[in-house]
């Protein structure tokens, strides 16, 4: 599940969903969506949209070459409710949850989360979170964590 409609005061830029703001000519969400769509470890994508933005997210997803099913659900009043709505629509036993306003996710991060989950032999949810960006020379190195 890529959470995209998780809009609170910290998620808005002048009353606009941060995931739909353009970054280098593309909506921020598109960067994460492309990674999830290309990842071999992902079978489907569920987007949680802010009420009234479902069509915009559906259009964004349809504008990409859809290699796997994409479902758009209406999010809730807060992040937890949005995740709950998306989980209800997900068909898989293992779900990766990602904040769509964080565009620097990589396929390797998804794989690492699933590997950590398998090693832990815990419940069936891995949460991917980009904690911080470290600048080393001229490259950005994201840090990720998992939790069960």
PDB file of C-alpha atoms in Angstrom:
ATOM      1  CA  UNK A   1       0.000   0.000   0.000  1.00  0.00           C
ATOM      2  CA  UNK A   2       1.336   3.381  -0.891  1.00  0.00           C
ATOM      3  CA  UNK A   3      -0.425   5.921   1.303  1.00  0.00           C
ATOM      4  CA  UNK A   4      -1.070   8.995  -0.762  1.00  0.00           C
ATOM      5  CA  UNK A   5      -4.030  10.749   0.785  1.00  0.00           C
ATOM      6  CA  UNK A   6      -2.609  11.025   4.255  1.00  0.00           C
ATOM      7  CA  UNK A   7      -3.158  14.729   4.557  1.00  0.00           C
ATOM      8  CA  UNK A   8      -2.823  16.432   7.910  1.00  0.00           C
ATOM      9  CA  UNK A   9      -1.474  19.875   8.596  1.00  0.00           C
ATOM     10  CA  UNK A  10       2.048  18.506   8.294  1.00  0.00           C
ATOM     11  CA  UNK A  11       1.212  16.904   4.925  1.00  0.00           C
ATOM     12  CA  UNK A  12      -0.117  20.028   3.175  1.00  0.00           C
ATOM     13  CA  UNK A  13       1.635  22.663   1.157  1.00  0.00           C
ATOM     14  CA  UNK A  14      -0.722  25.645   0.934  1.00  0.00           C
ATOM     15  CA  UNK A  15      -3.787  23.384   1.254  1.00  0.00           C
ATOM     16  CA  UNK A  16      -2.541  20.981  -1.421  1.00  0.00           C
ATOM     17  CA  UNK A  17      -1.794  17.291  -1.022  1.00  0.00           C
ATOM     18  CA  UNK A  18       2.001  16.993  -0.897  1.00  0.00           C
ATOM     19  CA  UNK A  19       1.951  13.802  -2.979  1.00  0.00           C
ATOM     20  CA  UNK A  20       0.410  15.673  -5.926  1.00  0.00           C
ATOM     21  CA  UNK A  21       2.890  18.564  -5.871  1.00  0.00           C
ATOM     22  CA  UNK A  22       5.288  18.381  -8.818  1.00  0.00           C
ATOM     23  CA  UNK A  23       8.949  17.585  -8.254  1.00  0.00           C
ATOM     24  CA  UNK A  24      11.105  17.858 -11.382  1.00  0.00           C
ATOM     25  CA  UNK A  25       8.015  17.761 -13.589  1.00  0.00           C
ATOM     26  CA  UNK A  26       6.244  14.809 -11.960  1.00  0.00           C
ATOM     27  CA  UNK A  27       3.897  14.471  -8.983  1.00  0.00           C
ATOM     28  CA  UNK A  28       5.860  13.365  -5.898  1.00  0.00           C
ATOM     29  CA  UNK A  29       3.728  10.200  -5.640  1.00  0.00           C
ATOM     30  CA  UNK A  30       4.739   9.099  -9.133  1.00  0.00           C
ATOM     31  CA  UNK A  31       8.314   8.420  -8.009  1.00  0.00           C
ATOM     32  CA  UNK A  32       7.220   5.922  -5.336  1.00  0.00           C
ATOM     33  CA  UNK A  33       4.490   4.498  -7.529  1.00  0.00           C
ATOM     34  CA  UNK A  34       6.980   3.705 -10.304  1.00  0.00           C
ATOM     35  CA  UNK A  35       9.209   1.833  -7.837  1.00  0.00           C
ATOM     36  CA  UNK A  36       6.320  -0.229  -6.438  1.00  0.00           C
ATOM     37  CA  UNK A  37       5.034  -0.985  -9.949  1.00  0.00           C
ATOM     38  CA  UNK A  38       8.450  -2.203 -11.109  1.00  0.00           C
ATOM     39  CA  UNK A  39       9.326  -4.186  -7.963  1.00  0.00           C
ATOM     40  CA  UNK A  40       9.202  -7.958  -8.385  1.00  0.00           C
ATOM     41  CA  UNK A  41       8.234  -8.322  -4.708  1.00  0.00           C
ATOM     42  CA  UNK A  42       5.022  -6.285  -5.157  1.00  0.00           C
ATOM     43  CA  UNK A  43       1.916  -7.973  -6.608  1.00  0.00           C
ATOM     44  CA  UNK A  44      -0.553  -5.103  -6.288  1.00  0.00           C
ATOM     45  CA  UNK A  45      -0.704  -1.468  -5.223  1.00  0.00           C
ATOM     46  CA  UNK A  46      -3.417   0.116  -3.065  1.00  0.00           C
ATOM     47  CA  UNK A  47      -3.507   3.909  -2.889  1.00  0.00           C
ATOM     48  CA  UNK A  48      -5.307   5.637  -0.025  1.00  0.00           C
ATOM     49  CA  UNK A  49      -6.633   8.926  -1.388  1.00  0.00           C
ATOM     50  CA  UNK A  50      -7.933  11.983   0.389  1.00  0.00           C
ATOM     51  CA  UNK A  51     -11.693  12.252  -0.166  1.00  0.00           C
ATOM     52  CA  UNK A  52     -12.229  14.029  -3.471  1.00  0.00           C
ATOM     53  CA  UNK A  53      -8.779  13.132  -4.854  1.00  0.00           C
ATOM     54  CA  UNK A  54      -9.528   9.527  -5.842  1.00  0.00           C
ATOM     55  CA  UNK A  55      -9.930  10.402  -9.537  1.00  0.00           C
ATOM     56  CA  UNK A  56      -6.626  12.308  -9.606  1.00  0.00           C
ATOM     57  CA  UNK A  57      -4.743   9.325  -8.146  1.00  0.00           C
ATOM     58  CA  UNK A  58      -6.513   6.897 -10.467  1.00  0.00           C
ATOM     59  CA  UNK A  59      -5.554   9.099 -13.448  1.00  0.00           C
ATOM     60  CA  UNK A  60      -1.942   9.264 -12.254  1.00  0.00           C
ATOM     61  CA  UNK A  61      -1.741   5.472 -11.909  1.00  0.00           C
ATOM     62  CA  UNK A  62      -3.420   4.876 -15.270  1.00  0.00           C
ATOM     63  CA  UNK A  63      -0.962   7.266 -16.922  1.00  0.00           C
ATOM     64  CA  UNK A  64       1.853   4.869 -16.054  1.00  0.00           C
ATOM     65  CA  UNK A  65       2.375   1.516 -17.710  1.00  0.00           C
ATOM     66  CA  UNK A  66       0.380  -0.609 -15.281  1.00  0.00           C
ATOM     67  CA  UNK A  67       2.313  -3.824 -14.700  1.00  0.00           C
ATOM     68  CA  UNK A  68       0.107  -4.836 -11.771  1.00  0.00           C
ATOM     69  CA  UNK A  69      -3.332  -4.065 -10.349  1.00  0.00           C
ATOM     70  CA  UNK A  70      -3.860  -0.669  -8.711  1.00  0.00           C
ATOM     71  CA  UNK A  71      -6.785  -0.009  -6.367  1.00  0.00           C
ATOM     72  CA  UNK A  72      -7.662   3.462  -5.113  1.00  0.00           C
ATOM     73  CA  UNK A  73      -9.570   3.700  -1.818  1.00  0.00           C
ATOM     74  CA  UNK A  74     -10.777   6.726   0.093  1.00  0.00           C
ATOM     75  CA  UNK A  75      -8.553   7.406   3.072  1.00  0.00           C
ATOM     76  CA  UNK A  76      -9.742   8.190   6.554  1.00  0.00           C
ATOM     77  CA  UNK A  77      -9.642  11.114   8.940  1.00  0.00           C
ATOM     78  CA  UNK A  78      -5.997  10.365   9.840  1.00  0.00           C
ATOM     79  CA  UNK A  79      -3.109   8.154   8.751  1.00  0.00           C
ATOM     80  CA  UNK A  80      -4.237   5.187  10.844  1.00  0.00           C
ATOM     81  CA  UNK A  81      -7.719   5.255   9.329  1.00  0.00           C
ATOM     82  CA  UNK A  82      -6.287   5.601   5.818  1.00  0.00           C
ATOM     83  CA  UNK A  83      -3.999   2.616   6.365  1.00  0.00           C
ATOM     84  CA  UNK A  84      -6.929   0.620   7.751  1.00  0.00           C
ATOM     85  CA  UNK A  85      -8.996   1.384   4.627  1.00  0.00           C
ATOM     86  CA  UNK A  86      -6.129   0.409   2.350  1.00  0.00           C
ATOM     87  CA  UNK A  87      -5.443  -2.807   4.274  1.00  0.00           C
ATOM     88  CA  UNK A  88      -9.101  -3.778   3.897  1.00  0.00           C
ATOM     89  CA  UNK A  89      -8.689  -3.539   0.109  1.00  0.00           C
ATOM     90  CA  UNK A  90      -5.328  -5.343  -0.068  1.00  0.00           C
ATOM     91  CA  UNK A  91      -5.416  -8.984  -1.135  1.00  0.00           C
ATOM     92  CA  UNK A  92      -1.930 -10.033  -0.049  1.00  0.00           C
ATOM     93  CA  UNK A  93      -0.901 -11.634   3.220  1.00  0.00           C
ATOM     94  CA  UNK A  94       2.148  -9.384   3.532  1.00  0.00           C
ATOM     95  CA  UNK A  95       1.738  -5.645   3.051  1.00  0.00           C
ATOM     96  CA  UNK A  96       4.349  -2.912   2.707  1.00  0.00           C
ATOM     97  CA  UNK A  97       3.083   0.484   3.852  1.00  0.00           C
ATOM     98  CA  UNK A  98       4.777   3.551   2.405  1.00  0.00           C
ATOM     99  CA  UNK A  99       4.097   7.264   2.767  1.00  0.00           C
ATOM    100  CA  UNK A 100       3.738   8.448  -0.823  1.00  0.00           C
ATOM    101  CA  UNK A 101       5.131  11.884   0.086  1.00  0.00           C
ATOM    102  CA  UNK A 102       8.563  10.251   0.497  1.00  0.00           C
ATOM    103  CA  UNK A 103       9.734   9.843  -3.111  1.00  0.00           C
ATOM    104  CA  UNK A 104      13.174   8.302  -2.537  1.00  0.00           C
ATOM    105  CA  UNK A 105      12.065   4.730  -1.827  1.00  0.00           C
ATOM    106  CA  UNK A 106      13.969   2.052  -3.760  1.00  0.00           C
ATOM    107  CA  UNK A 107      13.243  -1.513  -4.735  1.00  0.00           C
ATOM    108  CA  UNK A 108      16.136  -2.568  -2.493  1.00  0.00           C
ATOM    109  CA  UNK A 109      14.373  -0.968   0.510  1.00  0.00           C
ATOM    110  CA  UNK A 110      11.241  -2.990  -0.263  1.00  0.00           C
ATOM    111  CA  UNK A 111      13.293  -6.177  -0.523  1.00  0.00           C
ATOM    112  CA  UNK A 112      15.129  -5.389   2.734  1.00  0.00           C
ATOM    113  CA  UNK A 113      11.837  -4.856   4.580  1.00  0.00           C
ATOM    114  CA  UNK A 114      10.513  -8.206   3.380  1.00  0.00           C
ATOM    115  CA  UNK A 115      13.774  -9.953   4.265  1.00  0.00           C
ATOM    116  CA  UNK A 116      13.689  -8.477   7.775  1.00  0.00           C
ATOM    117  CA  UNK A 117      10.106  -9.639   8.160  1.00  0.00           C
ATOM    118  CA  UNK A 118      10.980 -13.181   7.105  1.00  0.00           C
ATOM    119  CA  UNK A 119      13.902 -13.278   9.538  1.00  0.00           C
ATOM    120  CA  UNK A 120      11.785 -11.988  12.412  1.00  0.00           C
ATOM    121  CA  UNK A 121       8.989 -14.522  11.771  1.00  0.00           C
ATOM    122  CA  UNK A 122       6.517 -12.002  13.196  1.00  0.00           C
ATOM    123  CA  UNK A 123       3.052 -10.836  12.107  1.00  0.00           C
ATOM    124  CA  UNK A 124       2.388 -10.121   8.466  1.00  0.00           C
ATOM    125  CA  UNK A 125       3.004  -6.380   8.168  1.00  0.00           C
ATOM    126  CA  UNK A 126       6.292  -4.647   7.424  1.00  0.00           C
ATOM    127  CA  UNK A 127       6.408  -0.871   7.629  1.00  0.00           C
ATOM    128  CA  UNK A 128       8.858   0.961   5.427  1.00  0.00           C
ATOM    129  CA  UNK A 129       9.867   4.379   6.683  1.00  0.00           C
ATOM    130  CA  UNK A 130      12.543   6.725   5.453  1.00  0.00           C
ATOM    131  CA  UNK A 131      13.949   8.088   8.677  1.00  0.00           C
ATOM    132  CA  UNK A 132      16.381  10.656   7.395  1.00  0.00           C
ATOM    133  CA  UNK A 133      18.566  11.580   4.475  1.00  0.00           C
ATOM    134  CA  UNK A 134      22.300  11.675   5.032  1.00  0.00           C
ATOM    135  CA  UNK A 135      24.449  13.595   2.633  1.00  0.00           C
ATOM    136  CA  UNK A 136      27.699  11.798   1.863  1.00  0.00           C
ATOM    137  CA  UNK A 137      29.700  13.677  -0.702  1.00  0.00           C
ATOM    138  CA  UNK A 138      27.191  14.525  -3.395  1.00  0.00           C
ATOM    139  CA  UNK A 139      24.885  11.521  -3.001  1.00  0.00           C
ATOM    140  CA  UNK A 140      21.888  11.031  -0.739  1.00  0.00           C
ATOM    141  CA  UNK A 141      21.763   7.828   1.289  1.00  0.00           C
ATOM    142  CA  UNK A 142      18.300   7.005   2.709  1.00  0.00           C
ATOM    143  CA  UNK A 143      17.929   5.069   5.934  1.00  0.00           C
ATOM    144  CA  UNK A 144      15.039   2.647   6.378  1.00  0.00           C
ATOM    145  CA  UNK A 145      13.555   0.631   9.206  1.00  0.00           C
ATOM    146  CA  UNK A 146      11.070  -2.168   9.575  1.00  0.00           C
ATOM    147  CA  UNK A 147       8.692  -3.050  12.326  1.00  0.00           C
ATOM    148  CA  UNK A 148       6.263  -5.918  12.759  1.00  0.00           C
TER     149      UNK A 148
END
